[in-house]
Short mmCIF file of C-alpha atoms and ligand atoms in Angstrom, two decimals:
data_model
loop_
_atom_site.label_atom_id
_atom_site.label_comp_id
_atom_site.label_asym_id
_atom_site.label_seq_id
_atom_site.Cartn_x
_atom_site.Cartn_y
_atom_site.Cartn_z
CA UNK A 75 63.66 -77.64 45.85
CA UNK A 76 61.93 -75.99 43.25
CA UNK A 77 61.23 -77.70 39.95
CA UNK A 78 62.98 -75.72 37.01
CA UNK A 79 62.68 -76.65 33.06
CA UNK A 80 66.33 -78.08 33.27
CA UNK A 81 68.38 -79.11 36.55
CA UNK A 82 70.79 -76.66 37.92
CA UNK A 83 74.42 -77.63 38.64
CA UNK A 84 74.08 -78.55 42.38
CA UNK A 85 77.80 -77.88 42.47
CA UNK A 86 76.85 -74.15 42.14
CA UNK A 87 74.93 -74.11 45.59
CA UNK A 88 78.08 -75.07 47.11
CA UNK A 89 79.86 -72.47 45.51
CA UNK A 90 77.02 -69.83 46.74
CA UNK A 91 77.84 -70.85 50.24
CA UNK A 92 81.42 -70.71 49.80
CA UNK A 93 81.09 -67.47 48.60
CA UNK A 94 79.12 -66.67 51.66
CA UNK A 95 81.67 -67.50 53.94
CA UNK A 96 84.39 -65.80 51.94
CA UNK A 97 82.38 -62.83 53.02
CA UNK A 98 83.04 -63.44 56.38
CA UNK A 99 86.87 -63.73 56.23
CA UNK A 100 87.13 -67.93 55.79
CA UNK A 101 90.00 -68.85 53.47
CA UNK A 102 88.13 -71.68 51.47
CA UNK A 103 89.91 -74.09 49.07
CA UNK A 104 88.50 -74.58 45.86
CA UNK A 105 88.40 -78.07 44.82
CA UNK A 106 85.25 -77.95 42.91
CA UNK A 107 85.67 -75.66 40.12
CA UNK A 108 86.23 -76.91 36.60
CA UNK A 109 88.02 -74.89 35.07
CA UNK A 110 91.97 -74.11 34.52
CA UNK A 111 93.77 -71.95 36.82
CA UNK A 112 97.05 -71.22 34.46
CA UNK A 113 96.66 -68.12 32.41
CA UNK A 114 95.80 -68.07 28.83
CA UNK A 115 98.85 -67.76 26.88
CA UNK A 116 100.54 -64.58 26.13
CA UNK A 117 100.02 -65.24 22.48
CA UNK A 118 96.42 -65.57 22.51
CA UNK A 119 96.65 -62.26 24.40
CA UNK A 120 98.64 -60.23 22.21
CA UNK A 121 96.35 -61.81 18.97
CA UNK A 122 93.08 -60.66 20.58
CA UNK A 123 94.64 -56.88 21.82
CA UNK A 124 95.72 -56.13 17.86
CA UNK A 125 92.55 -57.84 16.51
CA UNK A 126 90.78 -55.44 18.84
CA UNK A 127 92.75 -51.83 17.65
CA UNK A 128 92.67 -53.03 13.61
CA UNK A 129 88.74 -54.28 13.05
CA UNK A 130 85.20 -53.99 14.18
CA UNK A 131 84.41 -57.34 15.05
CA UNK A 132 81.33 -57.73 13.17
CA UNK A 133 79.72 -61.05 12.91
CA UNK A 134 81.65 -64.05 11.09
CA UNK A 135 79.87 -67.12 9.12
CA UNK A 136 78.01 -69.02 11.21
CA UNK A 137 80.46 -72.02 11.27
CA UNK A 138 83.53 -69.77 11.97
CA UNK A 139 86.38 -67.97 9.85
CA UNK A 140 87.95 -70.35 7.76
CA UNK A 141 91.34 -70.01 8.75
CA UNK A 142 90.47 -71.36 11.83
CA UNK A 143 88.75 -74.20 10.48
CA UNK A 144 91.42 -75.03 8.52
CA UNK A 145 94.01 -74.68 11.52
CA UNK A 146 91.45 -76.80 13.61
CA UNK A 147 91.08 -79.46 10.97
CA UNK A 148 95.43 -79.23 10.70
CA UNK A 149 95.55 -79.95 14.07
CA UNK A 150 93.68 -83.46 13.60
CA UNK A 151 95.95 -84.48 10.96
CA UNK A 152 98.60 -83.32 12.89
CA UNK A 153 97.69 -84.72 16.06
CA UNK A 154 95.88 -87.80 15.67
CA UNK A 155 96.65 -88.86 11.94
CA UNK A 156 93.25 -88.25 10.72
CA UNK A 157 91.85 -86.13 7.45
CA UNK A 158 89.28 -83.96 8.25
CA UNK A 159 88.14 -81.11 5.69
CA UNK A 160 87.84 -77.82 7.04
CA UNK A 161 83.89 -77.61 5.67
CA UNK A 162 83.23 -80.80 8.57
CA UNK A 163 84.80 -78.33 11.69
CA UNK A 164 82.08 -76.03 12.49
CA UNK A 165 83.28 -73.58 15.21
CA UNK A 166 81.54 -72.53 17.73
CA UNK A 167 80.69 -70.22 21.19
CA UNK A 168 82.22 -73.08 23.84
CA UNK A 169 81.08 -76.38 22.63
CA UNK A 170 77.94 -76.63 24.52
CA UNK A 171 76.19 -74.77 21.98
CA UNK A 172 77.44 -77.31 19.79
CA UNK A 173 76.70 -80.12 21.42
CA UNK A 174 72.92 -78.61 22.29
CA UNK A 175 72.95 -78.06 18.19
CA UNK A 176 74.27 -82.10 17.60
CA UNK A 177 72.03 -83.35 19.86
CA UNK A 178 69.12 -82.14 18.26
CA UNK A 179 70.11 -83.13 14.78
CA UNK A 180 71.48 -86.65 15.83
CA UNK A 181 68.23 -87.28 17.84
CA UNK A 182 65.83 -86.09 15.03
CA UNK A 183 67.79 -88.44 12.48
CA UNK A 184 68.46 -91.53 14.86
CA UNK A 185 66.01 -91.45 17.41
CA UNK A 186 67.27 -92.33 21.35
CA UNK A 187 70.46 -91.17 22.21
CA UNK A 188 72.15 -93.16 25.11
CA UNK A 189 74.47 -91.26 27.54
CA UNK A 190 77.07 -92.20 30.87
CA UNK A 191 75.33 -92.13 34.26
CA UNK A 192 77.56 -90.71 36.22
CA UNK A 193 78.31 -88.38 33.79
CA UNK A 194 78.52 -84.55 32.57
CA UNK A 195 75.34 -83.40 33.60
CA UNK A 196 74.42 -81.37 30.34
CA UNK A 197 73.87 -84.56 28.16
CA UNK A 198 70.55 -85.96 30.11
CA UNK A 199 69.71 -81.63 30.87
CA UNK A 200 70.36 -80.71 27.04
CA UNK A 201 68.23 -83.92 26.05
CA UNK A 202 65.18 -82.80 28.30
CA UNK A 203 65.36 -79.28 27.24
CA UNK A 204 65.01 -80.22 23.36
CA UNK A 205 62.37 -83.17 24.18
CA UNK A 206 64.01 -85.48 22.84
CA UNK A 207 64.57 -89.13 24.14
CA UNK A 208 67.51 -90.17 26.38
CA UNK A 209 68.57 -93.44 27.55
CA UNK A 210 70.64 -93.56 30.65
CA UNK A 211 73.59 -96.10 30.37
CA UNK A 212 74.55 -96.97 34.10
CA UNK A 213 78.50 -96.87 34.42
CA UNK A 214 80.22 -99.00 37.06
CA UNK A 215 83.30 -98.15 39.08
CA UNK A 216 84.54 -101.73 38.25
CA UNK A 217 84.51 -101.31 34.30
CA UNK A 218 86.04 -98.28 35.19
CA UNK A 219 82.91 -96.28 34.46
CA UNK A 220 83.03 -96.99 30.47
CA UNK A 221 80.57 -97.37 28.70
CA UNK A 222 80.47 -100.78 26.71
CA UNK A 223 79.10 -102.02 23.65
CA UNK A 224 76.30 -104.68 25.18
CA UNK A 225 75.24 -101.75 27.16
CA UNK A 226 74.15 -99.69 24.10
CA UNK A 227 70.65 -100.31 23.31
CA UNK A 228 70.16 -97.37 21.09
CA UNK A 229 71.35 -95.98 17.62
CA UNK A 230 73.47 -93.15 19.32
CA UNK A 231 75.28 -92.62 22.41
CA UNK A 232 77.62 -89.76 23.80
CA UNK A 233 80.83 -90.87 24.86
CA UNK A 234 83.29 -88.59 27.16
CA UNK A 235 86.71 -89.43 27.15
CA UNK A 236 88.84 -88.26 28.85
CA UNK A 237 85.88 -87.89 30.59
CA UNK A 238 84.37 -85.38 33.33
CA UNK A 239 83.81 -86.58 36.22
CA UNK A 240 86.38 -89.81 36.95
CA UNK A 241 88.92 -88.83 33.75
CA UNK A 242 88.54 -92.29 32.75
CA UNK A 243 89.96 -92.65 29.28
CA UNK A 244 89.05 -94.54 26.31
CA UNK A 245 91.33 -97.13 23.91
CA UNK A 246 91.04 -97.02 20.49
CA UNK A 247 89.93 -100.71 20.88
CA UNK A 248 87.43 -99.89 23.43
CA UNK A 249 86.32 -96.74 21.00
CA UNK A 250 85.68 -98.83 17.62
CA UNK A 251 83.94 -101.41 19.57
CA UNK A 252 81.67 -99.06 20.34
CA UNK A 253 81.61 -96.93 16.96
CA UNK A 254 80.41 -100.62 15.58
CA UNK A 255 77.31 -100.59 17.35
CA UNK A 256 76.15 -97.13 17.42
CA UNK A 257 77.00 -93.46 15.55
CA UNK A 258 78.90 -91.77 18.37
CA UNK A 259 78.35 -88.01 19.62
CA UNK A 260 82.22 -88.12 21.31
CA UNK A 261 82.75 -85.05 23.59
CA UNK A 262 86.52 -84.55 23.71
CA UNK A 263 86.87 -81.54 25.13
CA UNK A 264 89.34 -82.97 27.75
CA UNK A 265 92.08 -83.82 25.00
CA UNK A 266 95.61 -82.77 25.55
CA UNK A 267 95.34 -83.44 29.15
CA UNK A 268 96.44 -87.01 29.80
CA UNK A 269 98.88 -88.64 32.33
CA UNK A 270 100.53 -90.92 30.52
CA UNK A 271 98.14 -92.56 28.17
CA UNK A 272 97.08 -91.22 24.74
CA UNK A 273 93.11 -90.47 24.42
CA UNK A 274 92.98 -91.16 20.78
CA UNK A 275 90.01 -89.06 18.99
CA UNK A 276 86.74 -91.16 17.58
CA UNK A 277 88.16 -90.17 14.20
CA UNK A 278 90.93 -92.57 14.36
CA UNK A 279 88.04 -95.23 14.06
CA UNK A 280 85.39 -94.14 12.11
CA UNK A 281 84.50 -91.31 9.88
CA UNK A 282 81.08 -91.49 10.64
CA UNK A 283 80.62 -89.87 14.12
CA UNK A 284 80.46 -86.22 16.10
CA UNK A 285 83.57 -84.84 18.14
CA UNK A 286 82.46 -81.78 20.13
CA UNK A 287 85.21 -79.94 21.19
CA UNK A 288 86.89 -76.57 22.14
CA UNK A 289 89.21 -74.14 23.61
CA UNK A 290 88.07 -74.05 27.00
CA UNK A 291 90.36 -76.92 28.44
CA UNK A 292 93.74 -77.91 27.41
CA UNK A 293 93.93 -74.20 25.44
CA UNK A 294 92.55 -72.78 28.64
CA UNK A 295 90.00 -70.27 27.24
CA UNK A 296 86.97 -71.10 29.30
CA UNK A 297 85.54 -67.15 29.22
CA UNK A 298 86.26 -66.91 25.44
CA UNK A 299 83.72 -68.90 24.67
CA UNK A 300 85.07 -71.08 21.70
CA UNK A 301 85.07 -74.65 20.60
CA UNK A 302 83.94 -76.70 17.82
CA UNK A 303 82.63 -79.75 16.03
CA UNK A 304 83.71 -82.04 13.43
CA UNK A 305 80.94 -84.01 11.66
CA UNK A 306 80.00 -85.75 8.97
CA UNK A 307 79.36 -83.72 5.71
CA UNK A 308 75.80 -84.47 5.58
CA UNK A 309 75.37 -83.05 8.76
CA UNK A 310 76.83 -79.69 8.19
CA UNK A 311 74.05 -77.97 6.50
CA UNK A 312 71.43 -78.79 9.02
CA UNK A 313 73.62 -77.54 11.57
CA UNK A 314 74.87 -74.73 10.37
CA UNK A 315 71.07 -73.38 9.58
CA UNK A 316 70.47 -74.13 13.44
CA UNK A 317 74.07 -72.35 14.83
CA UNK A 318 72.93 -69.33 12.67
CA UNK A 319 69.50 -69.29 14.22
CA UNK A 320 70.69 -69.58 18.10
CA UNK A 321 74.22 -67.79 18.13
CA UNK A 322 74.53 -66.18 14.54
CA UNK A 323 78.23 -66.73 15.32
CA UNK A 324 81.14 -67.99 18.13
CA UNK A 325 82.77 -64.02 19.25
CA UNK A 326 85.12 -62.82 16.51
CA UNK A 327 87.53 -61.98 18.71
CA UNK A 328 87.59 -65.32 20.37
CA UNK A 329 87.89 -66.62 16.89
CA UNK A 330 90.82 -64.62 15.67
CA UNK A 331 92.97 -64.86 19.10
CA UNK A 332 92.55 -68.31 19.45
CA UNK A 333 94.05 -68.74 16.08
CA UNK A 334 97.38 -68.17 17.54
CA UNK A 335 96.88 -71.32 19.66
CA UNK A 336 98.60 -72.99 17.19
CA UNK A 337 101.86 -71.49 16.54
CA UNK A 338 104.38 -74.25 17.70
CA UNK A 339 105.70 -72.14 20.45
CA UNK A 340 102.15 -71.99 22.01
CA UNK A 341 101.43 -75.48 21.72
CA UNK A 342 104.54 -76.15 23.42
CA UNK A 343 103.78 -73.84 26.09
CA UNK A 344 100.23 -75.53 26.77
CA UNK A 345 101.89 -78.85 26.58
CA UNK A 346 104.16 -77.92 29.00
CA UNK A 347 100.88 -77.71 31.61
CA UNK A 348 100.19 -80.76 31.34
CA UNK A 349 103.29 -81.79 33.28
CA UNK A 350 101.84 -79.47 35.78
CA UNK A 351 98.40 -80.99 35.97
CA UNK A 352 99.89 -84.68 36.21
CA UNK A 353 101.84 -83.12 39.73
CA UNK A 354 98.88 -81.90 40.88
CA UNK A 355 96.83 -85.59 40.06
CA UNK A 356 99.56 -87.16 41.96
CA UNK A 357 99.66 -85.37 44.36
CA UNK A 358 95.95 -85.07 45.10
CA UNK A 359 95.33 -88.68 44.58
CA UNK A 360 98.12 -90.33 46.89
CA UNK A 361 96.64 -87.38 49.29
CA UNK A 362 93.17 -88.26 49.18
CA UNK A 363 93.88 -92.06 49.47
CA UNK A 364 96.29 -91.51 52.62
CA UNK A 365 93.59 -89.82 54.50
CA UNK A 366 90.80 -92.60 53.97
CA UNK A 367 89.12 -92.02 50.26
CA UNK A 368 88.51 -94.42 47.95
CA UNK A 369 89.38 -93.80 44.05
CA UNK A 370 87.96 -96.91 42.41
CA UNK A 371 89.26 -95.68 39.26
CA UNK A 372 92.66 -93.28 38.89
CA UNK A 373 92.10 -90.64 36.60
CA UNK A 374 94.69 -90.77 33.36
CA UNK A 375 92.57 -87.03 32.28
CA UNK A 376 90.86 -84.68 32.48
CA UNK A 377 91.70 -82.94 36.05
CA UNK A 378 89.27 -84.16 38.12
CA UNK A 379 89.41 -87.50 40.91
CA UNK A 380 86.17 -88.67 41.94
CA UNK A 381 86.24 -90.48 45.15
CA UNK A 382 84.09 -92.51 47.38
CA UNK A 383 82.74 -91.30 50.19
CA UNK A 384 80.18 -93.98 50.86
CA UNK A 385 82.57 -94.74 54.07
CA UNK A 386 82.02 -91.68 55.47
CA UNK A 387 78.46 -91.15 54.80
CA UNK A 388 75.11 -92.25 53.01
CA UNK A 389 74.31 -89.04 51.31
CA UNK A 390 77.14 -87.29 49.63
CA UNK A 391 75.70 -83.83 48.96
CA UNK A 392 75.11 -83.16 52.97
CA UNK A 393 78.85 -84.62 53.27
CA UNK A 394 79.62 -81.87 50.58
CA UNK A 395 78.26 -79.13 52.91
CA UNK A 396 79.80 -80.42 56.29
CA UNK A 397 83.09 -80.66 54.28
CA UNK A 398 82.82 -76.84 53.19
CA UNK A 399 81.58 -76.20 56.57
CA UNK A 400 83.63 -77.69 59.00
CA UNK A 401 87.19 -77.61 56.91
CA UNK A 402 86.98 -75.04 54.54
CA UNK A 403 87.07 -77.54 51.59
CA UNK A 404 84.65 -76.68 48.54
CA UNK A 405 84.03 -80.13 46.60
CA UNK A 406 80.97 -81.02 44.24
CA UNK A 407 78.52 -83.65 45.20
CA UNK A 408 77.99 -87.00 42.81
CA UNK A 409 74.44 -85.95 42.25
CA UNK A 410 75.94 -83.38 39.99
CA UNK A 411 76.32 -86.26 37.39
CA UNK A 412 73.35 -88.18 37.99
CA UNK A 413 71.53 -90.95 39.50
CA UNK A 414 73.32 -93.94 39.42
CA UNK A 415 74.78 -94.36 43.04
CA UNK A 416 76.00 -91.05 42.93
CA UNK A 417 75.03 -90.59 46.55
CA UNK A 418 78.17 -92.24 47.08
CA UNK A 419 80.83 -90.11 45.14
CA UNK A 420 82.13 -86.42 45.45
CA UNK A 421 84.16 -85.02 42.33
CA UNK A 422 87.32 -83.39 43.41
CA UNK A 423 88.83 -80.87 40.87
CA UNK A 424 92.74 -80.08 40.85
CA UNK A 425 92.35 -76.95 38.84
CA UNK A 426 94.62 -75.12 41.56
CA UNK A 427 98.22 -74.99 42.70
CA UNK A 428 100.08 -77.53 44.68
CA UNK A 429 100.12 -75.37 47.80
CA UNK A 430 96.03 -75.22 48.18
CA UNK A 431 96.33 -79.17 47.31
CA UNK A 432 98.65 -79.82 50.18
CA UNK A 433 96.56 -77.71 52.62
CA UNK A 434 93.20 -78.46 51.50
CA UNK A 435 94.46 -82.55 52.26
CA UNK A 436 95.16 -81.70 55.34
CA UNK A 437 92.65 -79.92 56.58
CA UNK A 438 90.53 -82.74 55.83
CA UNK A 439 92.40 -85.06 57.28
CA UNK A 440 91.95 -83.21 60.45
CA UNK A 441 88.63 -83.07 59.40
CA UNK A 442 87.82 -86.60 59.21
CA UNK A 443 89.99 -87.49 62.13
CA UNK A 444 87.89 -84.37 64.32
CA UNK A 445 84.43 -86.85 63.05
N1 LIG B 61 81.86 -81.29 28.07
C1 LIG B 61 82.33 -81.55 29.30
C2 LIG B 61 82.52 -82.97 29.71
C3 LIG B 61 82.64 -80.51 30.19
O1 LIG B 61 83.11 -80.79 31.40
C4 LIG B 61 82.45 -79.17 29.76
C5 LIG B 61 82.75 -77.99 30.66
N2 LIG B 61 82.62 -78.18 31.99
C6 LIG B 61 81.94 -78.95 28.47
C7 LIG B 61 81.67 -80.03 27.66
C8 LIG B 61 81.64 -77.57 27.94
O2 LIG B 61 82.67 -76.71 27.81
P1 LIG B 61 82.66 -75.41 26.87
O3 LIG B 61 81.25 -75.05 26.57
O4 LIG B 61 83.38 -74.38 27.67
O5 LIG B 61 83.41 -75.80 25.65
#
């Protein structure tokens, strides 16, 4: 394969192929995409349509308009007991640029920054593309993939909880433990989608750490393109000089509409979802483990299950082919989120309705049973 500055998402081949054969008239179930399926509330909708007739969306300042920033850092208070000024939220286009803009402050300051293997992919791809020094931190699927304290070996580390790809989710316990030994870089973009168990926010156990965060996931506004971060005072100069430089600003429009994410009735309405999402985890995961998969760890987030194929096969990105292939079945391949045994796992997503569930588990049933 060629050799490019930063790996691509391998996941995206098998969506190229996919496509392909949606060309030719197969009906292919998505199970690999990432992203929510439910439309973006009406409220965001109606925000961003007056917003558009009544200004000119010029830029904003760089760290977002501060009404949001004030409704973001409510929303902490609100939601996890914590106090968080709204000069420490720095908004942003999606919270990768964020995290790409944390990563290079944290690492200049503290030197190595640890991060999950498997993982999200951008941590060890963002960390090459600035030069700066990662340290893998292999997770096991009998610790539930967590990262641990006596694994940390370094002043930093990312933590992702609920986290992308096995949903495994963090206790406060667990979280100060952790914020003990190192300054943590905590990627919550996942929160507000739990089954059942609370993913309480870093904040709740230290005031000295990163949460990168957004819109794109439990508010549903992947294509908006906004998130944000909440850090520690001293760190918001340095990164606001660096947002201004890259993005000048997260899309005004974005911005303003997303403001409305937090009228009550909206957050009842996304909250609502999650109801829906828990269905489809079921649903998937008593599926997937009728038909011979093994889920060494259930996920309680997120909406992703990440099973092991290693009974099936020895390489799990061919298996991810033969799957889309053979049954129609798109799914991404464990070497999406690294090295560490990953040959072993395929990521399925549930970002689609219960009726593609149902018929993408049976197809590969008959599938497996055809093998
Ligand atoms: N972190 C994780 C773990 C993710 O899965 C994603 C999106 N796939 C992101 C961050 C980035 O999302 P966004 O830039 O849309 O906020």
């Amino acid at each position: 394969m060629e050799r490019l500055l930063v790996e691509p998402f391998y996941v995206m081949k098998v969506l190229e192929k996919a496509k392909e054969l949606e060309r030719k008239g197969r009906r292919i179930i998505h199970f690999e995409v990432g992203e929510p399926d439910l439309p973006v509330p009406e409220a965001v909708k109606r925000k961003a349509e007056e917003t558009l007739r009544k200004t000119e969306l010029r830029y904003t300042e760089a760290c977002g308009i501060p009404e949001l920033r004030e409704r973001i850092a409510d929303y902490y208070e609100k939601t996890y007991g914590v106090k968080v000024s709204p000069e420490q939220v720095i908004v942003t286009p999606g919270s990768s640029p964020g995290l790409l803009a944390v990563l290079k402050v944290v690492s200049e300051k503290l030197g190595r920054i640890s991060y999950p293997d498997p993982g999200y992919p951008c941590y060890k791809n963002m960390l090459k593309f600035l030069n700066a020094k990662g340290e893998v931190i292999n997770v096991e699927s009998e610790e539930g993939f967590k990262v641990t304290p006596e694994k940390i070996k370094t002043e930093a580390v990312i933590l992702n909880s609920p986290s992308n790809p096995v949903g495994t989710v963090y206790t406060e316990e667990e979280l100060k433990r952790i914020a003990d030994k190192a300054f943590v870089i905590s990627d919550e973009i996942y929160h507000g989608l739990t089954y059942g168990k609370r993913a309480p926010s870093i904040l709740e156990v230290t005031d000295n750490a990163v949460v990168v965060s957004g819109f794109s996931k439990f508010f549903l506004m992947t294509g908006w393109r906004v998130g944000w971060l909440i850090v520690p005072k001293e760190m918001v100069k340095d990164l606001a000089a660096i947002l201004q430089n890259l993005v000048i600003s997260a899309p005004t429009l974005s911005q303003v509409a997303a403001l409305a994410c937090f009228e009550e009735e909206c957050l009842r309405e996304l909250e609502a979802n999650v109801e829906t999402f828990k269905k489809r985890r079921d649903l998937m995961l008593s599926g997937l483990k009728e038909i011979g998969f093994k889920v060494p760890t259930s996920p309680d987030g997120a909406f992703y299950i990440f099973a092991d194929v290693s009974s099936f096969t020895e390489d799990s990105f061919r298996f991810s082919f033969e799957v889309l292939e053979k049954a129609g079945v798109a799914i991404t391949p464990g070497k999406d989120f690294g090295y560490n045994k990953t040959e072993r796992f395929v990521r399925f997503s549930f970002c689609t309705d219960e009726r593609n569930i149902e018929e993408g588990l049976e197809r590969l049933y008959t599938f497996l049973r055809q093998r």
